[in-house]
Tab-separated table of C-alpha atoms in Angstrom:
chain	number	residue	atom	x	y	z
U	1	MET	CA	227.588	63.219	79.191
U	2	GLY	CA	225.808	66.379	80.306
U	3	GLU	CA	224.165	64.810	83.371
U	4	MET	CA	226.692	66.094	85.870
U	5	ARG	CA	227.004	69.482	84.174
U	6	ARG	CA	223.242	69.961	84.395
U	7	VAL	CA	222.913	68.989	88.022
U	8	ILE	CA	225.993	70.617	89.526
U	9	THR	CA	227.661	73.936	88.970
U	10	ALA	CA	230.779	74.892	90.870
U	11	ALA	CA	233.011	77.919	90.674
U	12	ALA	CA	236.342	78.769	92.199
U	13	TYR	CA	237.237	82.430	92.580
U	14	CYS	CA	239.398	84.670	94.790
U	15	GLY	CA	240.419	81.707	96.887
U	16	ARG	CA	236.775	80.881	97.696
U	17	THR	CA	234.626	78.005	96.501
U	18	SER	CA	230.857	77.887	96.128
U	19	PHE	CA	228.496	75.365	94.606
U	20	THR	CA	224.798	75.007	93.905
U	21	LEU	CA	222.677	71.956	93.210
U	22	SER	CA	219.959	71.960	90.590
U	23	LYS	CA	216.370	71.328	91.709
U	24	GLN	CA	216.198	68.710	88.962
U	25	MET	CA	218.890	66.539	90.546
U	26	SER	CA	217.692	63.012	91.174
U	27	PRO	CA	217.349	61.802	94.782
U	28	THR	CA	220.158	59.294	94.151
U	29	LEU	CA	222.653	61.963	93.125
U	30	LYS	CA	221.525	64.236	95.943
U	31	ARG	CA	222.408	61.487	98.413
U	32	THR	CA	225.805	61.161	96.749
U	33	PHE	CA	226.709	64.840	96.823
U	34	LEU	CA	224.910	66.076	99.912
U	35	ASN	CA	226.260	63.563	102.414
U	36	PRO	CA	228.986	64.659	104.857
U	37	THR	CA	231.752	63.616	102.472
U	38	SER	CA	230.256	65.040	99.301
U	39	ILE	CA	232.428	66.527	96.597
U	40	ALA	CA	232.180	69.523	94.315
U	41	VAL	CA	232.349	69.137	90.580
U	42	TRP	CA	233.752	72.002	88.547
U	43	GLU	CA	231.968	73.073	85.372
U	44	VAL	CA	234.136	72.259	82.356
U	45	ALA	CA	234.343	73.756	78.931
U	46	ARG	CA	232.123	71.850	76.522
U	47	GLY	CA	234.897	71.685	73.905
U	48	ALA	CA	237.553	69.464	75.461
U	49	HIS	CA	240.946	69.457	73.768
U	50	THR	CA	242.086	66.162	72.221
U	51	GLN	CA	245.611	65.367	71.100
U	52	ASN	CA	247.081	62.186	69.624
U	53	ILE	CA	249.916	60.538	71.529
U	54	THR	CA	250.053	57.534	69.196
U	55	ALA	CA	247.569	56.163	66.670
U	56	ASN	CA	245.893	54.255	69.524
U	57	ILE	CA	246.442	56.573	72.498
U	58	LYS	CA	244.919	60.038	72.873
U	59	HIS	CA	245.071	62.741	75.527
U	60	ILE	CA	241.839	64.598	76.397
U	61	SER	CA	241.834	67.626	78.688
U	62	ASN	CA	239.833	70.712	79.549
U	63	ASP	CA	243.122	72.578	79.059
U	64	ARG	CA	244.624	73.231	75.654
U	65	LEU	CA	248.032	71.627	76.054
U	66	ASN	CA	250.069	71.396	72.881
U	67	PHE	CA	252.954	69.027	73.454
U	68	THR	CA	255.123	66.551	71.634
U	69	VAL	CA	255.906	62.983	72.688
U	70	ASP	CA	259.258	61.224	72.371
U	71	PRO	CA	258.357	58.001	70.499
U	72	GLU	CA	261.118	56.050	72.238
U	73	THR	CA	260.516	57.040	75.863
U	74	MET	CA	256.881	58.257	75.516
U	75	LYS	CA	257.799	61.299	77.616
U	76	CYS	CA	255.772	64.451	76.922
U	77	SER	CA	257.490	67.760	76.283
U	78	LYS	CA	255.209	69.395	78.882
U	79	ARG	CA	254.489	68.266	82.407
U	80	LEU	CA	250.986	66.819	82.841
U	81	ASP	CA	249.971	67.866	86.348
U	82	LYS	CA	246.399	66.636	86.621
U	83	PRO	CA	245.422	63.170	87.839
U	84	MET	CA	244.770	60.894	84.865
U	85	CYS	CA	242.137	58.381	83.947
U	86	ILE	CA	243.454	55.652	81.663
U	87	MET	CA	240.323	54.788	79.666
U	88	LEU	CA	240.641	51.503	77.773
U	89	SER	CA	237.805	51.467	75.250
U	90	TRP	CA	235.817	48.609	73.769
U	91	LEU	CA	236.337	47.188	70.278
U	92	LEU	CA	235.185	49.474	67.435
U	93	SER	CA	234.101	52.145	69.899
U	94	LYS	CA	233.202	55.530	68.427
U	95	PRO	CA	234.952	58.623	69.824
U	96	LYS	CA	231.636	60.353	70.608
U	97	HIS	CA	230.558	57.377	72.713
U	98	VAL	CA	233.870	57.156	74.567
U	99	MET	CA	233.589	60.903	75.199
U	100	LYS	CA	230.400	60.360	77.209
U	101	TYR	CA	232.454	58.430	79.748
U	102	ALA	CA	235.518	60.669	79.471
U	103	SER	CA	233.335	63.672	80.346
U	104	LEU	CA	232.564	62.163	83.746
U	105	TYR	CA	236.264	62.363	84.561
U	106	LEU	CA	236.816	65.741	82.918
U	107	ASP	CA	234.045	67.101	85.146
U	108	LEU	CA	235.927	65.785	88.167
U	109	GLY	CA	239.188	67.514	87.231
U	110	TYR	CA	240.965	64.617	85.533
U	111	ASP	CA	242.723	64.421	82.215
U	112	VAL	CA	241.760	61.326	80.237
U	113	ILE	CA	244.055	59.042	78.247
U	114	THR	CA	241.957	56.956	75.864
U	115	VAL	CA	243.386	53.691	74.553
U	116	SER	CA	241.921	51.723	71.650
U	117	CYS	CA	242.722	48.716	69.507
U	118	THR	CA	241.450	47.410	66.172
U	119	PRO	CA	240.259	43.878	65.390
U	120	GLY	CA	243.462	43.333	63.420
U	121	GLN	CA	245.609	44.398	66.388
U	122	LEU	CA	243.599	42.110	68.608
U	123	MET	CA	244.067	39.078	66.360
U	124	ARG	CA	247.799	39.691	65.848
U	125	PRO	CA	248.888	40.660	69.350
U	126	MET	CA	252.673	40.575	68.826
U	127	ASN	CA	252.509	43.450	66.332
U	128	GLY	CA	249.253	44.863	67.645
U	129	VAL	CA	247.908	44.960	71.193
U	130	LYS	CA	251.276	44.234	72.776
U	131	VAL	CA	252.727	47.328	71.089
U	132	VAL	CA	249.786	49.466	72.241
U	133	ALA	CA	250.149	48.133	75.799
U	134	ARG	CA	253.904	48.709	75.831
U	135	ASP	CA	253.437	52.324	74.709
U	136	LEU	CA	250.799	52.843	77.401
U	137	ILE	CA	252.968	51.558	80.245
U	138	ARG	CA	255.925	53.617	79.036
U	139	PHE	CA	253.711	56.696	78.816
U	140	MET	CA	252.440	56.163	82.358
U	141	SER	CA	255.982	55.711	83.664
U	142	GLN	CA	257.116	59.041	82.185
U	143	ASN	CA	254.039	61.218	82.699
U	144	GLY	CA	251.532	61.862	85.449
U	145	ASP	CA	251.506	60.988	89.105
U	146	LYS	CA	248.239	59.289	90.101
U	147	PHE	CA	246.046	57.171	87.836
U	148	VAL	CA	242.598	55.639	87.633
U	149	VAL	CA	242.227	52.746	85.182
U	150	HIS	CA	238.730	52.497	83.651
U	151	GLY	CA	238.395	49.649	81.175
U	152	PHE	CA	235.576	48.374	78.976
U	153	SER	CA	235.214	44.932	77.420
U	154	VAL	CA	238.347	44.070	75.405
U	155	GLY	CA	240.079	47.014	77.072
U	156	GLY	CA	240.678	44.546	79.879
U	157	TYR	CA	242.861	42.543	77.506
U	158	VAL	CA	244.840	45.623	76.459
U	159	TRP	CA	245.482	46.319	80.152
U	160	SER	CA	246.410	42.665	80.703
U	161	GLU	CA	249.127	42.934	78.072
U	162	GLY	CA	250.305	46.065	79.859
U	163	LEU	CA	250.494	44.035	83.074
U	164	VAL	CA	252.491	41.355	81.242
U	165	TYR	CA	254.917	43.997	79.975
U	166	ALA	CA	255.252	45.483	83.468
U	167	VAL	CA	255.864	42.052	85.019
U	168	ASP	CA	258.534	41.275	82.424
U	169	ASN	CA	260.229	44.598	83.248
U	170	LYS	CA	259.439	44.672	86.949
U	171	GLU	CA	262.212	46.994	88.132
U	172	LEU	CA	261.207	49.677	85.655
U	173	TYR	CA	257.437	49.419	85.694
U	174	LYS	CA	256.247	48.011	89.015
U	175	PRO	CA	256.239	51.600	90.384
U	176	VAL	CA	253.821	52.549	87.594
U	177	LEU	CA	251.258	50.023	88.810
U	178	ASP	CA	251.717	51.268	92.386
U	179	ARG	CA	250.573	54.732	91.227
U	180	VAL	CA	247.191	53.379	90.125
U	181	GLU	CA	244.783	54.408	92.889
U	182	ALA	CA	241.562	52.840	91.586
U	183	GLN	CA	240.311	50.466	88.921
U	184	VAL	CA	236.901	50.396	87.221
U	185	TRP	CA	235.943	47.428	85.040
U	186	ASP	CA	232.817	47.856	82.921
U	187	SER	CA	231.658	44.741	81.016
U	188	VAL	CA	235.222	43.429	81.075
U	189	ALA	CA	235.654	40.479	78.709
U	190	ASP	CA	238.027	37.578	79.257
U	191	ILE	CA	240.255	37.465	76.181
U	192	THR	CA	240.008	33.673	76.126
U	193	ALA	CA	236.388	34.260	75.034
U	194	VAL	CA	237.517	36.242	71.979
U	195	THR	CA	235.429	34.007	69.688
U	196	VAL	CA	232.318	35.427	71.374
U	197	GLY	CA	233.389	39.030	71.862
U	198	VAL	CA	234.778	39.895	68.423
U	199	PRO	CA	231.754	38.662	66.412
U	200	HIS	CA	229.408	40.453	68.807
U	201	ALA	CA	231.347	43.716	68.406
U	202	ILE	CA	231.509	43.534	64.617
U	203	ALA	CA	228.021	42.158	63.896
U	204	PRO	CA	225.819	42.779	66.942
U	205	ASN	CA	222.577	42.492	64.942
U	206	ASN	CA	223.474	39.773	62.451
U	207	LYS	CA	223.338	36.293	63.981
U	208	LEU	CA	224.356	34.487	60.791
U	209	LEU	CA	227.469	36.621	60.377
U	210	ARG	CA	228.319	36.257	64.073
U	211	ASN	CA	228.155	32.467	63.830
U	212	SER	CA	230.316	32.464	60.693
U	213	MET	CA	232.918	34.701	62.324
U	214	ARG	CA	232.922	32.582	65.441
U	215	SER	CA	233.639	29.437	63.417
U	216	PHE	CA	236.464	31.208	61.580
U	217	LEU	CA	238.012	32.513	64.810
U	218	GLU	CA	237.873	29.096	66.437
U	219	PHE	CA	239.716	27.687	63.397
U	220	TYR	CA	242.217	30.590	63.471
U	221	LEU	CA	243.073	30.012	67.131
U	222	ARG	CA	243.506	26.275	66.581
U	223	VAL	CA	245.948	26.934	63.741
U	224	PHE	CA	247.841	29.768	65.436
U	225	SER	CA	248.407	28.224	68.841
U	226	SER	CA	251.032	30.866	69.687
U	227	VAL	CA	248.286	33.525	69.668
U	228	THR	CA	246.155	31.377	71.972
U	229	ALA	CA	249.134	31.022	74.338
U	230	GLN	CA	249.583	34.798	74.455
U	231	TYR	CA	245.894	35.270	75.228
U	232	LYS	CA	246.143	32.673	77.996
U	233	ARG	CA	249.133	34.351	79.627
U	234	ALA	CA	247.455	37.765	79.497
U	235	SER	CA	244.271	36.330	80.991
U	236	ASP	CA	246.192	34.623	83.796
U	237	THR	CA	248.055	37.864	84.522
U	238	TYR	CA	244.786	39.792	84.757
U	239	TYR	CA	243.401	37.324	87.320
U	240	SER	CA	246.642	37.339	89.361
U	241	THR	CA	247.080	41.075	88.816
U	242	PRO	CA	250.179	42.850	90.155
U	243	CYS	CA	248.047	46.037	90.297
U	244	ARG	CA	246.436	46.025	93.744
U	245	ALA	CA	244.316	49.187	93.500
U	246	PRO	CA	240.699	48.958	94.737
U	247	ALA	CA	238.377	47.804	91.950
U	248	LEU	CA	234.781	48.491	90.956
U	249	PHE	CA	233.128	45.852	88.743
U	250	LEU	CA	230.125	46.939	86.652
U	251	LEU	CA	228.270	44.298	84.655
U	252	SER	CA	224.933	42.670	83.861
U	253	SER	CA	223.687	39.094	84.018
U	254	SER	CA	222.385	39.313	80.450
U	255	ASP	CA	225.707	40.298	78.824
U	256	PRO	CA	227.024	37.477	76.594
U	257	VAL	CA	230.461	39.111	76.157
U	258	GLY	CA	231.311	40.364	79.642
U	259	ALA	CA	230.159	37.075	81.149
U	260	GLU	CA	229.092	37.251	84.781
U	261	THR	CA	230.807	33.957	85.675
U	262	ASN	CA	234.195	35.140	84.381
U	263	ILE	CA	233.920	38.523	86.082
U	264	GLN	CA	232.791	36.855	89.306
U	265	ASN	CA	235.900	34.675	89.122
U	266	ALA	CA	238.130	37.748	88.777
U	267	HIS	CA	236.304	39.521	91.635
U	268	ASP	CA	236.554	36.538	93.980
U	269	THR	CA	240.223	35.927	93.118
U	270	TRP	CA	241.106	39.558	93.790
U	271	VAL	CA	239.225	39.582	97.077
U	272	GLN	CA	241.207	36.512	98.160
U	273	MET	CA	244.375	38.409	97.248
U	274	GLY	CA	243.347	41.219	99.588
U	275	ILE	CA	242.214	43.685	96.924
U	276	LYS	CA	239.252	45.820	97.923
U	277	CYS	CA	236.460	45.154	95.406
U	278	THR	CA	232.979	46.568	94.829
U	279	TRP	CA	230.428	44.641	92.775
U	280	LYS	CA	227.401	45.850	90.850
U	281	CYS	CA	225.552	43.463	88.553
U	282	TRP	CA	222.371	44.702	86.885
U	283	LYS	CA	219.811	42.126	85.839
U	284	SER	CA	219.595	43.277	82.256
U	285	SER	CA	221.508	45.923	80.342
U	286	PRO	CA	223.548	45.643	77.133
U	287	HIS	CA	227.303	45.187	76.843
U	288	VAL	CA	229.197	48.456	77.652
U	289	LEU	CA	225.881	50.332	77.865
U	290	HIS	CA	225.205	50.128	81.596
U	291	TYR	CA	225.765	53.873	82.009
U	292	MET	CA	223.222	54.643	79.288
U	293	HIS	CA	220.613	52.408	80.916
U	294	HIS	CA	221.378	53.275	84.567
U	295	PRO	CA	222.983	56.750	84.445
U	296	GLU	CA	222.259	57.879	87.995
U	297	GLU	CA	223.264	54.653	89.698
U	298	TYR	CA	226.337	54.273	87.488
U	299	THR	CA	227.449	57.818	88.288
U	300	GLU	CA	226.843	57.355	92.003
U	301	LEU	CA	228.869	54.134	92.089
U	302	LEU	CA	231.730	55.697	90.149
U	303	VAL	CA	231.904	58.887	92.215
U	304	ARG	CA	231.774	56.979	95.509
U	305	HIS	CA	234.545	54.672	94.340
U	306	LEU	CA	236.775	57.570	93.316
U	307	ARG	CA	235.964	59.593	96.418
U	308	ASP	CA	236.834	56.692	98.695
U	309	ASN	CA	240.059	55.674	96.963
U	310	THR	CA	241.725	58.539	95.090
U	311	THR	CA	243.846	61.384	96.353
U	312	ALA	CA	242.292	63.974	94.040
U	313	LEU	CA	238.732	63.484	95.242
U	314	ARG	CA	239.686	63.048	98.893
U	315	ASP	CA	241.538	66.382	98.740
U	316	ARG	CA	238.561	67.980	96.987
U	317	THR	CA	236.243	66.628	99.686
U	318	HIS	CA	238.382	68.024	102.492
U	319	GLU	CA	238.575	71.394	100.746
U	320	ILE	CA	234.794	71.616	100.493
U	321	GLU	CA	234.330	70.506	104.099
U	322	ARG	CA	236.726	73.226	105.312
U	323	GLU	CA	234.904	75.858	103.256
U	324	GLN	CA	231.542	74.714	104.603
U	325	ALA	CA	232.889	74.880	108.162
U	326	ARG	CA	234.156	78.422	107.594
U	327	SER	CA	230.790	79.442	106.137
U	328	ARG	CA	228.933	78.039	109.146
U	329	ALA	CA	231.315	79.800	111.541
U	330	ASN	CA	230.800	83.154	109.802
U	331	ALA	CA	227.016	82.796	109.586
């Protein structure tokens, strides 16, 4: 979380911008930030402000914005002006762990909307994940301008149900998907493999319990075929996504939940659809822990993806380039 704060300090004052790079910055990050299209990252307050939007959706910002949300329309009482990252977290994720990823975006000037679901909401989608996804799409339609979607593991399924809701209400919500400028998929799990993902999330270190849960879930899905059908439709909608924003896939060959073959299928399908995709597969790193095992490379990939595809970072880049040109001219 503190990697980018330690290596970069930036300050804006009196209409001027300056930035310094720490001597401890890794060569990889130096290449990222010192190339001709490098960006500046503003130092953020260490105590970010968090506010609940619903039980599953939270707003995180460097600014203390106290607002209310209309539960019917999901419209906030205050205008949210910053670009937003929609961060769809993994099953049973802890807030302090999600915050490590949210801080990357806070450092880049984004607000972060975190979205979570419980195992119960996952297994009963009609009254669970579908409600969370509906609230998310409504929130995005009423608030914000430009979005980045950054999803982990089962967060891909939550987003898929959002896509289903948007497709079913195309006139209202297709414009929402058009405002997504970039997608990032970290260890994304195909919901049709729920019998693998849920046991691994609940009992990562207990093989006997995982096997027992897997047998139960396989029985549950055979009995409740309507749930299986909903999973299948969401999965199909993810692969044929109506959201055409450029995508970055982050995964590892050793991950049993975010299976490389499934993610490769999504990547190849999207490329055939004309979606710009970037692929990074590490040989061995745990599910949703690629950033912890490869922090510099992960950060470089993320920043490059955002810089190349989002308005906020392109504008920031141009601002820094103009300031550098003025400094050289006055030297």
